[in-house]
Coordinates of C-alpha atoms and ligand atoms in Angstrom, one line a residue:
X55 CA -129.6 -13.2 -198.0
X56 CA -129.9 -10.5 -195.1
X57 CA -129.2 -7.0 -196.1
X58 CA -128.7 -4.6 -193.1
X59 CA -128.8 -0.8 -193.6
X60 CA -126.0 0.4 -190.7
X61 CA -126.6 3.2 -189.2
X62 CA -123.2 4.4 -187.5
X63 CA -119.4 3.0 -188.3
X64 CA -117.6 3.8 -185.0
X65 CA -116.7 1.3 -182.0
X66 CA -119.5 -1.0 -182.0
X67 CA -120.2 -0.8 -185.9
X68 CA -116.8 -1.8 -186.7
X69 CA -116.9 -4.6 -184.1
X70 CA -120.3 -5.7 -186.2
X71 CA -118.4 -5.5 -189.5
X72 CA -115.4 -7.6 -188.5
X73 CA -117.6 -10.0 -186.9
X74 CA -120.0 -11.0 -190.2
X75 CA -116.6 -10.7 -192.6
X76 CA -114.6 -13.1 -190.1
X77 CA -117.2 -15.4 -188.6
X78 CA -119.2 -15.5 -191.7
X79 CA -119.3 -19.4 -192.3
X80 CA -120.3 -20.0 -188.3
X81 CA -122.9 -17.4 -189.2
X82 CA -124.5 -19.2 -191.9
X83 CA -124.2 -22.7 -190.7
X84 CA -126.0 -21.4 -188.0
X85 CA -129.0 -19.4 -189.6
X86 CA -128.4 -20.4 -193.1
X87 CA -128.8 -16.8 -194.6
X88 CA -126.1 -14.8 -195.4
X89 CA -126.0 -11.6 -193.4
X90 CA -124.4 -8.7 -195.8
X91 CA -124.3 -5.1 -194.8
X92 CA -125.9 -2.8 -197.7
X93 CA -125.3 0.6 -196.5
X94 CA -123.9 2.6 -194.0
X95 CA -125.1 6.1 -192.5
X96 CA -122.0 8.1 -191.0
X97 CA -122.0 12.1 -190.3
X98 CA -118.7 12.3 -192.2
X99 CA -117.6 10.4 -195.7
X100 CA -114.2 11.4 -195.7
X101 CA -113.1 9.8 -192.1
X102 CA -111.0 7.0 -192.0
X103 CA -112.6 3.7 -190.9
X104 CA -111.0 0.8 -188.3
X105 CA -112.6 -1.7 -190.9
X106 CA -112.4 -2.6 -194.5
X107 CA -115.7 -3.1 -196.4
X108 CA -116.8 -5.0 -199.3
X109 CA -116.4 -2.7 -202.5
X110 CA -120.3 -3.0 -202.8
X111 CA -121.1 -1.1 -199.4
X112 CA -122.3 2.1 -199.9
X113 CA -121.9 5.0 -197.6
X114 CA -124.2 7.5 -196.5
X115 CA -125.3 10.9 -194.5
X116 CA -129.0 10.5 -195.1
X117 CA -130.9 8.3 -193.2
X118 CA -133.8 8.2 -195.7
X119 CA -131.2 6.1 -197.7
X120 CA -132.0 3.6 -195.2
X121 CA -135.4 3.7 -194.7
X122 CA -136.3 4.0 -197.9
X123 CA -134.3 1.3 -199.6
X124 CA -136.5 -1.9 -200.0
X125 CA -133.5 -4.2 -199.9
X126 CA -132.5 -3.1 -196.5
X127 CA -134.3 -5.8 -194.4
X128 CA -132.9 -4.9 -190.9
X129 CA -131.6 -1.4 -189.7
X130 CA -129.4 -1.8 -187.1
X131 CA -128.6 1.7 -185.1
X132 CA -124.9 1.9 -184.1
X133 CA -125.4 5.6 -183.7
X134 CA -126.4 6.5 -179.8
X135 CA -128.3 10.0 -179.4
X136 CA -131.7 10.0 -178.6
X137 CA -133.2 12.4 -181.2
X138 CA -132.0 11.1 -184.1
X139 CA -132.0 7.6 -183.5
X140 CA -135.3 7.7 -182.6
X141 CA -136.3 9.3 -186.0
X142 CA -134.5 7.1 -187.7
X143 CA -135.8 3.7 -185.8
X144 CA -139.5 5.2 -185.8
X145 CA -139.6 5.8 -189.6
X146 CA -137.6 2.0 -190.1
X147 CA -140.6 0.5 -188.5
X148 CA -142.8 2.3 -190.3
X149 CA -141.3 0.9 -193.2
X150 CA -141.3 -2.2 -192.6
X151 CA -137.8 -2.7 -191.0
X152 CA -137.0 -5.0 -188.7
X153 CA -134.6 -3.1 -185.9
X154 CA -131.4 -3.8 -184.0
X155 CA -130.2 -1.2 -181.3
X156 CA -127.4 -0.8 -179.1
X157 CA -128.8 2.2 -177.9
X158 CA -129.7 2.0 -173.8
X159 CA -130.5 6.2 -173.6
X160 CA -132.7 5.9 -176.4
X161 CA -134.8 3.1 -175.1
X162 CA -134.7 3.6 -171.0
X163 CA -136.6 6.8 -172.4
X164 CA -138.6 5.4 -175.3
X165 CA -138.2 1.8 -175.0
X166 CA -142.0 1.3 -174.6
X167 CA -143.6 3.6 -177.2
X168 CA -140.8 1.9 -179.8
X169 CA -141.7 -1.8 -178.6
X170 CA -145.7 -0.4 -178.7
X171 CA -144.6 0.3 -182.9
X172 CA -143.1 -2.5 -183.4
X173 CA -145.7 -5.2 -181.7
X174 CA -148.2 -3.5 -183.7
X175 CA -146.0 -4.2 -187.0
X176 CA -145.2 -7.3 -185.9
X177 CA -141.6 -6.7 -186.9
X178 CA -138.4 -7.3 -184.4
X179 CA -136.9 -4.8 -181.9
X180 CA -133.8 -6.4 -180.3
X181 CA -131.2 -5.1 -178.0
X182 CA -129.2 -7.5 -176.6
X183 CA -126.1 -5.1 -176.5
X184 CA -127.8 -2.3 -175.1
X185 CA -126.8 -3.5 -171.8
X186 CA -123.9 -5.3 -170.7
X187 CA -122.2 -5.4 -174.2
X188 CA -121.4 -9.1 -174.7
X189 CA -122.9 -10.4 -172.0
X190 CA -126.6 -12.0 -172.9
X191 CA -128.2 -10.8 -170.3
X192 CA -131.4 -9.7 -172.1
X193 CA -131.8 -12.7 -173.8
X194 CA -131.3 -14.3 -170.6
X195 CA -134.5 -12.5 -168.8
X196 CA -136.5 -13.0 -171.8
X197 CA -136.0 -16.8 -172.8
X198 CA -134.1 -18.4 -170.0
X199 CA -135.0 -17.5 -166.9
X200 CA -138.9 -16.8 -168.3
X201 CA -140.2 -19.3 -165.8
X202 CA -138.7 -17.1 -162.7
X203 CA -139.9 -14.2 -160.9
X204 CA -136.8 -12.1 -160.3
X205 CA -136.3 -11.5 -156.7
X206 CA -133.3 -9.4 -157.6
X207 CA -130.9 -8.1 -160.0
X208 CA -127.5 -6.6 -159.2
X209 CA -124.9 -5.7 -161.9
X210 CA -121.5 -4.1 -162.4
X211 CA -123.1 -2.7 -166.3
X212 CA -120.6 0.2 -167.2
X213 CA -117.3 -1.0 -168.5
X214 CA -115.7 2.7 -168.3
X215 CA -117.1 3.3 -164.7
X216 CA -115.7 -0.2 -163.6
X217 CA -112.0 0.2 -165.5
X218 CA -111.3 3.5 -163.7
X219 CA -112.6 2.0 -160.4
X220 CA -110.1 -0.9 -161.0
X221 CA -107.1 1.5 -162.1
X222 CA -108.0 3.1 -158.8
X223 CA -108.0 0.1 -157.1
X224 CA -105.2 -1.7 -158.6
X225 CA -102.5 0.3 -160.5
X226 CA -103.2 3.3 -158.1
X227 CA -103.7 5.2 -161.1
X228 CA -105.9 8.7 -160.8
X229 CA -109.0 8.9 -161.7
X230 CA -108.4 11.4 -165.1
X231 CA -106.0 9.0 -166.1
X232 CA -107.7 6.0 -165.9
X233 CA -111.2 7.4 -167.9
X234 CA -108.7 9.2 -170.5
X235 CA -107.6 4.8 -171.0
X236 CA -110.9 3.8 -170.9
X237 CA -111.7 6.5 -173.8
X238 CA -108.9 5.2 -175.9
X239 CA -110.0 2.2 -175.5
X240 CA -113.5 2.9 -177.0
X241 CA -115.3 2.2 -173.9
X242 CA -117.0 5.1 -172.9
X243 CA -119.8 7.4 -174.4
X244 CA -119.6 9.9 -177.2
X245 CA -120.1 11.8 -173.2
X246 CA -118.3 10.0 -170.6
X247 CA -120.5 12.0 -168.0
X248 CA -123.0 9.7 -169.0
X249 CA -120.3 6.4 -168.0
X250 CA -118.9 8.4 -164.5
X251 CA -122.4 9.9 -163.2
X252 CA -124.4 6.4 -162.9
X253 CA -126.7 7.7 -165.8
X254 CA -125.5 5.2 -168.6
X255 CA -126.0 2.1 -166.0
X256 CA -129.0 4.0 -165.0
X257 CA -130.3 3.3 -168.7
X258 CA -129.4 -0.4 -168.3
X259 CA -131.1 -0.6 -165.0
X260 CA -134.5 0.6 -166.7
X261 CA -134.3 -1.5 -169.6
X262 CA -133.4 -4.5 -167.6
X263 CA -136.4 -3.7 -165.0
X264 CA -138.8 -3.9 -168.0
X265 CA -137.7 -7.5 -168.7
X266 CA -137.7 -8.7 -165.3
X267 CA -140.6 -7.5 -163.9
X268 CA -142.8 -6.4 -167.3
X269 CA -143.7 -3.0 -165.7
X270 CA -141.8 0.7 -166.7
X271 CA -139.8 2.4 -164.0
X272 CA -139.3 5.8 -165.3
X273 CA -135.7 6.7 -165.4
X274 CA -136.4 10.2 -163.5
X275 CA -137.2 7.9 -160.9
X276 CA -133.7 6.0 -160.2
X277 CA -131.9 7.2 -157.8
X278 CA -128.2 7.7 -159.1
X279 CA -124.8 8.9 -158.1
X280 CA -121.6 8.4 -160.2
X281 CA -118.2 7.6 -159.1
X282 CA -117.1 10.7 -159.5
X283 CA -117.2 11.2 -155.5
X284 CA -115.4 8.0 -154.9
X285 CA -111.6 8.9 -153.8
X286 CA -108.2 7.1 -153.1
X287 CA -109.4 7.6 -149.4
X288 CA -112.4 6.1 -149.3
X289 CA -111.0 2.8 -151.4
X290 CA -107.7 2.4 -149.1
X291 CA -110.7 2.6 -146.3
X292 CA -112.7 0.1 -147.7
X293 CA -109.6 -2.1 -148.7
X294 CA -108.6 -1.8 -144.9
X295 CA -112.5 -3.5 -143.7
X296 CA -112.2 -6.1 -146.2
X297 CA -114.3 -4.5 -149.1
X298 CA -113.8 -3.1 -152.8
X299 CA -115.9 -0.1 -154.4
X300 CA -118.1 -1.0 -157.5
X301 CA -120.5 0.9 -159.1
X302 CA -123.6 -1.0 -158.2
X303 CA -127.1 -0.8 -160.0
X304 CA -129.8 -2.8 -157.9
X305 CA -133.2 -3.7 -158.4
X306 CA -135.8 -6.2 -156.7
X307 CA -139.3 -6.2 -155.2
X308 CA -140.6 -6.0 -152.4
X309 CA -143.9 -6.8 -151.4
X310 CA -144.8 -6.0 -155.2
X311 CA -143.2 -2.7 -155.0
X312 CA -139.9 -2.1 -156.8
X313 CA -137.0 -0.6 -155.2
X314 CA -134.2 0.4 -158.0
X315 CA -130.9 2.3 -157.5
X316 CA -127.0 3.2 -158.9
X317 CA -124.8 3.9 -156.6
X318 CA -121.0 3.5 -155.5
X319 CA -121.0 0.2 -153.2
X320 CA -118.8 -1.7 -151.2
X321 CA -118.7 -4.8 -151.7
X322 CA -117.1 -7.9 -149.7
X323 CA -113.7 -8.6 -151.1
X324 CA -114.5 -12.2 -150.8
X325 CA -117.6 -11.5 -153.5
X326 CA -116.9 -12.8 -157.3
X327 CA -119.2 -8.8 -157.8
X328 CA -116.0 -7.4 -156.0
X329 CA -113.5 -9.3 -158.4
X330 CA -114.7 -8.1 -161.8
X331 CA -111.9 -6.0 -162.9
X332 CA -111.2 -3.7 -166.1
X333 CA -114.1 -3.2 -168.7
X334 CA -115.7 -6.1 -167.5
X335 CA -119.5 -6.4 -166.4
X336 CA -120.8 -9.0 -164.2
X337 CA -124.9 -9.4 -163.6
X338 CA -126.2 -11.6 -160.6
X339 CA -129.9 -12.5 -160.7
X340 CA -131.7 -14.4 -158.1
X341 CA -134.7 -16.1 -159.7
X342 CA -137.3 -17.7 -157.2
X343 CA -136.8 -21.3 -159.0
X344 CA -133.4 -20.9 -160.1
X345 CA -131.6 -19.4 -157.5
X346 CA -128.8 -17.3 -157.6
X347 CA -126.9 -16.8 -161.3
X348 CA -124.4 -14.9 -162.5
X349 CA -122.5 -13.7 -166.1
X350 CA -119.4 -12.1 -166.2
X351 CA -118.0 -11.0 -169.5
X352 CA -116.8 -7.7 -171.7
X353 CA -119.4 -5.3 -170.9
X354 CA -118.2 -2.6 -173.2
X355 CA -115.6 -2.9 -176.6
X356 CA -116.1 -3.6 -180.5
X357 CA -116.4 -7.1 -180.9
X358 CA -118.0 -7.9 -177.6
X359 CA -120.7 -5.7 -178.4
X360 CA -120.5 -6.7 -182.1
X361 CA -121.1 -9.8 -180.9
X362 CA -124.5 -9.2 -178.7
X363 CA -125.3 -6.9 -182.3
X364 CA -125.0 -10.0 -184.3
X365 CA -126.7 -12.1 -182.2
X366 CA -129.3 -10.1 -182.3
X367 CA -129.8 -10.1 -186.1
X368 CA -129.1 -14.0 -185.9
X369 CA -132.5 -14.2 -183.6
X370 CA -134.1 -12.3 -186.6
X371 CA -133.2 -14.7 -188.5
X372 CA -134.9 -17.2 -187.2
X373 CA -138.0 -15.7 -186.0
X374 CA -138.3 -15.3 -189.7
X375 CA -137.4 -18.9 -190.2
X376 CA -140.7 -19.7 -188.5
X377 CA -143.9 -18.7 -190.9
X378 CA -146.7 -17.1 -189.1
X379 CA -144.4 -16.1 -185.8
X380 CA -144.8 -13.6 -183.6
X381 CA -142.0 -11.2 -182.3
X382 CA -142.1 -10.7 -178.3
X383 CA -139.7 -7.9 -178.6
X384 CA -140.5 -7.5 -174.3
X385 CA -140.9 -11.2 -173.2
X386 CA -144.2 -10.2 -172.1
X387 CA -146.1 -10.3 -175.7
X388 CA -148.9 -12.8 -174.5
X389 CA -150.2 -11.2 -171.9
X390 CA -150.6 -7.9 -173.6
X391 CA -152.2 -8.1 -177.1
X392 CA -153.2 -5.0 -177.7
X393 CA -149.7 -3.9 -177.9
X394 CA -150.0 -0.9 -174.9
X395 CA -146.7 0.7 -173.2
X396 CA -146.0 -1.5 -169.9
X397 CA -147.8 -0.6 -167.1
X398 CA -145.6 1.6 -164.8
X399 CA -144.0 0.1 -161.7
X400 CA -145.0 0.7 -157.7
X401 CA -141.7 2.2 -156.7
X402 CA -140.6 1.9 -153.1
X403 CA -139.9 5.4 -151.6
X404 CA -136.1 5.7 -151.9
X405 CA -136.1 7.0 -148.0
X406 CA -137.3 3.2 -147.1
X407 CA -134.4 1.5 -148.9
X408 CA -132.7 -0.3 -145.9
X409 CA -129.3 -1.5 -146.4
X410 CA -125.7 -1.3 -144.1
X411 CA -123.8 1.9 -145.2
X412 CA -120.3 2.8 -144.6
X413 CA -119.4 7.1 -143.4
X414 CA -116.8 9.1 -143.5
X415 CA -116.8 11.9 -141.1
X416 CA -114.1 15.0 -141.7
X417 CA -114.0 16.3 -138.0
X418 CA -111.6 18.5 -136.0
X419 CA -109.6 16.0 -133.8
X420 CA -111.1 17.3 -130.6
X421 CA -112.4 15.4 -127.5
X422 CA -115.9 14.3 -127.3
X423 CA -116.4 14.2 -131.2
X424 CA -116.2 10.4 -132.0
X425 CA -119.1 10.4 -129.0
X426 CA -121.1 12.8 -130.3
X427 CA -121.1 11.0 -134.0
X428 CA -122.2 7.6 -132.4
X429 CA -124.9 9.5 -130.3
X430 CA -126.1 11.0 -133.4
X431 CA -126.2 7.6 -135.0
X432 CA -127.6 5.9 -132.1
X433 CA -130.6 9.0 -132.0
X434 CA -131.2 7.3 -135.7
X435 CA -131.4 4.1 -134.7
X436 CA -128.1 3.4 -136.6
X437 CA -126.1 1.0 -135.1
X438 CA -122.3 1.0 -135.3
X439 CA -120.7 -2.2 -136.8
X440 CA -117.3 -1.5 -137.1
X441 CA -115.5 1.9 -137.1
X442 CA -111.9 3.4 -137.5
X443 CA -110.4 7.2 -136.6
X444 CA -106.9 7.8 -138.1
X445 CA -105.3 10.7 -136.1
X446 CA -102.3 11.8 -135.9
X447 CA -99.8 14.0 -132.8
X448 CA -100.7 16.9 -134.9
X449 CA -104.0 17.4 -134.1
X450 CA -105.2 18.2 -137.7
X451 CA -108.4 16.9 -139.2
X452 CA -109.0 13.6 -139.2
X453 CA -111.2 11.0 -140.9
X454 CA -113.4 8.8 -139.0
X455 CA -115.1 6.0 -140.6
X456 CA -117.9 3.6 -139.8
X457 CA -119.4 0.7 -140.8
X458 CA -122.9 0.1 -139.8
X459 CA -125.3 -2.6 -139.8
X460 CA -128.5 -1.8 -141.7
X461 CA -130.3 1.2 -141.6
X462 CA -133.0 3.1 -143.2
X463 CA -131.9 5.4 -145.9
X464 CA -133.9 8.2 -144.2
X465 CA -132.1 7.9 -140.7
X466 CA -128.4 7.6 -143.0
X467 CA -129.4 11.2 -144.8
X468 CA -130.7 12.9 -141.5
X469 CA -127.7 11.6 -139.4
X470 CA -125.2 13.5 -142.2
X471 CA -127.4 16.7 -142.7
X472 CA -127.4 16.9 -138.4
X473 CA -123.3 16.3 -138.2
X474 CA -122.8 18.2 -141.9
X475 CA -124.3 20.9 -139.5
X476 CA -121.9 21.0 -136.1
X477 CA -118.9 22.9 -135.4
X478 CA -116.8 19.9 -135.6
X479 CA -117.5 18.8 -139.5
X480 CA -114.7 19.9 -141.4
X481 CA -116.1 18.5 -144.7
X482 CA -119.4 17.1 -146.0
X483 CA -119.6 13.3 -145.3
X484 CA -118.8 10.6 -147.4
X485 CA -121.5 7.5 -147.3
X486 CA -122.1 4.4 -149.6
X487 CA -124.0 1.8 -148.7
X488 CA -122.7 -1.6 -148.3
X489 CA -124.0 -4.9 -150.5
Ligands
LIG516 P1 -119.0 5.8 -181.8 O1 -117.8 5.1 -181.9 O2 -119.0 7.3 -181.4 O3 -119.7 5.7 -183.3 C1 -120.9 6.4 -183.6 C2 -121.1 6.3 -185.1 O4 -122.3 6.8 -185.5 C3 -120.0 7.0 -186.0 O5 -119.7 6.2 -187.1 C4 -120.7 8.3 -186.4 O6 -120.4 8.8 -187.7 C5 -122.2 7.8 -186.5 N1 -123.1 8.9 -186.2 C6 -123.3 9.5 -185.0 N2 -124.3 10.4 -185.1 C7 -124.7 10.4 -186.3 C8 -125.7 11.1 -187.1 N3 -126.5 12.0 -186.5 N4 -125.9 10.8 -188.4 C9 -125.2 9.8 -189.0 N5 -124.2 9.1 -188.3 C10 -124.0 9.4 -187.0 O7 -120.1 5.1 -180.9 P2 -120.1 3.6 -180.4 O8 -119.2 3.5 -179.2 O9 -119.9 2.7 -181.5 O10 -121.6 3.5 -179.8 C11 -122.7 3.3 -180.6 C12 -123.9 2.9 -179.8 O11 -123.6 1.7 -179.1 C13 -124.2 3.9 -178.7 O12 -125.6 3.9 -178.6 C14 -123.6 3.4 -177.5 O13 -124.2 3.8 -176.3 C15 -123.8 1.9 -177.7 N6 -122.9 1.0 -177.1 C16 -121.5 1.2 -177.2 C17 -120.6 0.3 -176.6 C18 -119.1 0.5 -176.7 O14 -118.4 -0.3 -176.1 N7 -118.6 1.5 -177.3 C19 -121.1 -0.8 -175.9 C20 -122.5 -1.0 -175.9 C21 -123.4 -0.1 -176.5 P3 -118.9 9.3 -188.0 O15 -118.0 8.1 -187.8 O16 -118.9 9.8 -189.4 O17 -118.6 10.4 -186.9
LIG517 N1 -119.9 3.3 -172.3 C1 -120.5 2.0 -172.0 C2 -119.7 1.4 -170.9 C3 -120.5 1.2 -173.2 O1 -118.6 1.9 -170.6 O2 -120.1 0.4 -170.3 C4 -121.2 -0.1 -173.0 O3 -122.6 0.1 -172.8

């Protein structure tokens, strides 16, 4: 027998409980213990729940009822926050508990000092649906591609910020509609700013950086923007040149610094990145052995992150199967035994980041004004791939858009600030880079 203390019965905890009740025999004939929740911390006893649960569960509002029960063998926080989650993780080490997580704002900002706490315990810290919901991805990094150094990661890792893009996209749906679906549909944060501003897949990016590189790159670091600034406009435009907009987070090396970023991107219609619809994620990781990889699968949802959950605890399981084993909670155990934080990452200046961008000007439809953008951009070193001005007889403002081929991101920001600046720029300008 397993006994889990649970801390949090919404989305993902009900996902969890459905999971061990309905796959239960799979479970054990797998690990050959049988997994049974104890106890579960909620804020509120009287709520209904999605889930049935055994008459012997026991419900909760004090975490100590956790922590301090010596049955509980495995905590497993279902909760998100930062503050009290922490608490409540910190003091389960402590104790002796072995920990699960789904948590990704809790570890992109304590990841290290937790995984410090529970090396030096030699107790389990997994988090397999912290990013990507059901898609293994951190198991990947860690076990499979262990004999790779990553060259790159790219990923499409929130399922909210993705839906909405694809309701855009798709159904032609606007953009309040579409997150108010994705809510209902228990994709998004407790804060969907989190989901929409880049700053949950920010989380994921910093969690996955740790695994593929074994080094911290602060999240205060990433540069982020949300899709909140993507509009029908811009995704008819992209549509037109052959492209789709996804939410991108991107990390590789170069020249053993690390270059990291979340951003709206377009991406070539043709790309299986461009084609992951709904609450879907999708991961692509070039390894220098393996080559290009990629998973696709439910990146946000009950049981698809139940599922990471419980393959978590299942890796517990038999880690503890194994006398005398060690847990290697960051894939990077042997080379560190003195249990420190990671080492922090060289970051590549975010002004060096080279990539082709697509702009869209707002200008008064006036001669001389397409020339004096592609002067601007040429004065930049910036050179024009592609471009597109849809005026009318009127005479009213008109968007102008370009593609480019690559260029520094320093040149893109000082060609907007000098046009942002003329007579002829009736609104600030659009720009995402290109994959
Ligand atoms: P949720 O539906 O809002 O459920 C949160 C649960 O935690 C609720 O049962 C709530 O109790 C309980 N809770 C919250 N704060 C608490 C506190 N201070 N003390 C005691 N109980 C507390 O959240 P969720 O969507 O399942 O997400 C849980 C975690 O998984 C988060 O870290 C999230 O980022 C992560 N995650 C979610 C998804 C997803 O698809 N939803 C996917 C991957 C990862 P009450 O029910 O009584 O209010
Ligand atoms: N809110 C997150 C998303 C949940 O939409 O992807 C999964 O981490």
């Amino acid at each position: 027998m397993l006994r889990l203390g649970l801390a949090g019965f919404g989305t993902v905890g009900s996902g969890l409980a459905k999971i061990l009740h309905e796959n239960r025999d799979i479970i054990l004939a797998r690990t050959g213990r049988d997994i049974r929740i104890k106890t579960i911390l909620v804020r509120d006893l009287t709520k209904k729940r999605a889930v049935d649960t055994a008459p012997e569960v026991q419900f909760t509002t004090n975490p100590d009822d956790l922590v301090n029960d010596p049955d509980i063998d495995v905590v497993v926080e279902l909760m998100g926050g930062v503050d009290t989650a922490r608490t409540l993780i910190t003091k389960a080490l402590n104790a002796g508990k072995h920990v699960v997580t789904a948590n990704k704002h809790l570890l992109a900002l304590h990841g290290p000092e937790l995984s410090t706490l529970a090396a030096q315990k030699n107790l389990g810290l997994y988090y397999e649906a912290s990013v990507a919901g059901g898609i293994p991805i951190v198991q990947t990094l860690r076990e499979s591609l262990g004999a790779n150094r990553i060259e790159r990661l790219v990923g499409i890792m929130n399922g909210t910020a993705n839906y909405i893009l694809s309701e855009m996209t798709t159904n032609h749906l606007d953009f309040a509609t579409a997150l108010k679906q994705a809510q209902d549909l228990g994709y998004a944060e407790a804060d969907p700013t989190f989901d929409i501003e880049g700053l949950d897949t920010a989380h994921k990016l910093v969690v996955l950086t740790r695994l593929a590189y074994g080094k911290d790159f602060p999240l205060d670091k990433v540069p982020v923007r949300g899709i909140t600034q993507v509009t029908q406009l811009d995704i008819e435009f992209a549509r037109e040149f052959g492209y789709r907009i996804k939410l991108l987070a991107q990390v590789r090396e170069v020249d053993g610094k690390i270059e990291a970023s979340v951003e709206p991107t377009l991406v070539k219609y043709t790309y299986l990145l461009a084609r992951v619809g709904g609450n879907f994620n999708a991961v692509r990781v070039e390894g220098n052995a393996v080559g290009p990889i990629m998973l696709h699968g439910q990146g946000a949802g009950d049981t698809p992150t139940g599922s990471a959950v419980v393959a978590d605890i299942m890796a517990l399981c038999r880690v503890l199967a194994t006398p005398g084993a060690q847990f290697d909670n960051t894939g990077f155990r042997a080379s560190n035994p003195e249990n420190k934080p990671l080492p922090q990452a060289e970051i590549l200046p975010a002004d060096e980041s080279v990539a082709m961008h697509y702009f869209r000007f707002t200008v008064a439809d006036r001669p001389g004004v397409m020339a004096a953008i592609a002067k601007a951009m040429a004065e930049h070193g910036i050179s024009i791939a592609q471009a597109v001005q849809k005026g009318d007889e009127s005479g009213a403002d008109v968007p102008i858009v370009f593609l480019t081929h690559k260029a520094k991101a320093k040149a893109v920001a000082e060609t907007i600030r000098e046009i942002d600046a003329t007579s002829f720029a009736v609104r600030p300008t659009v720009h995402f880079p290109i994959l």
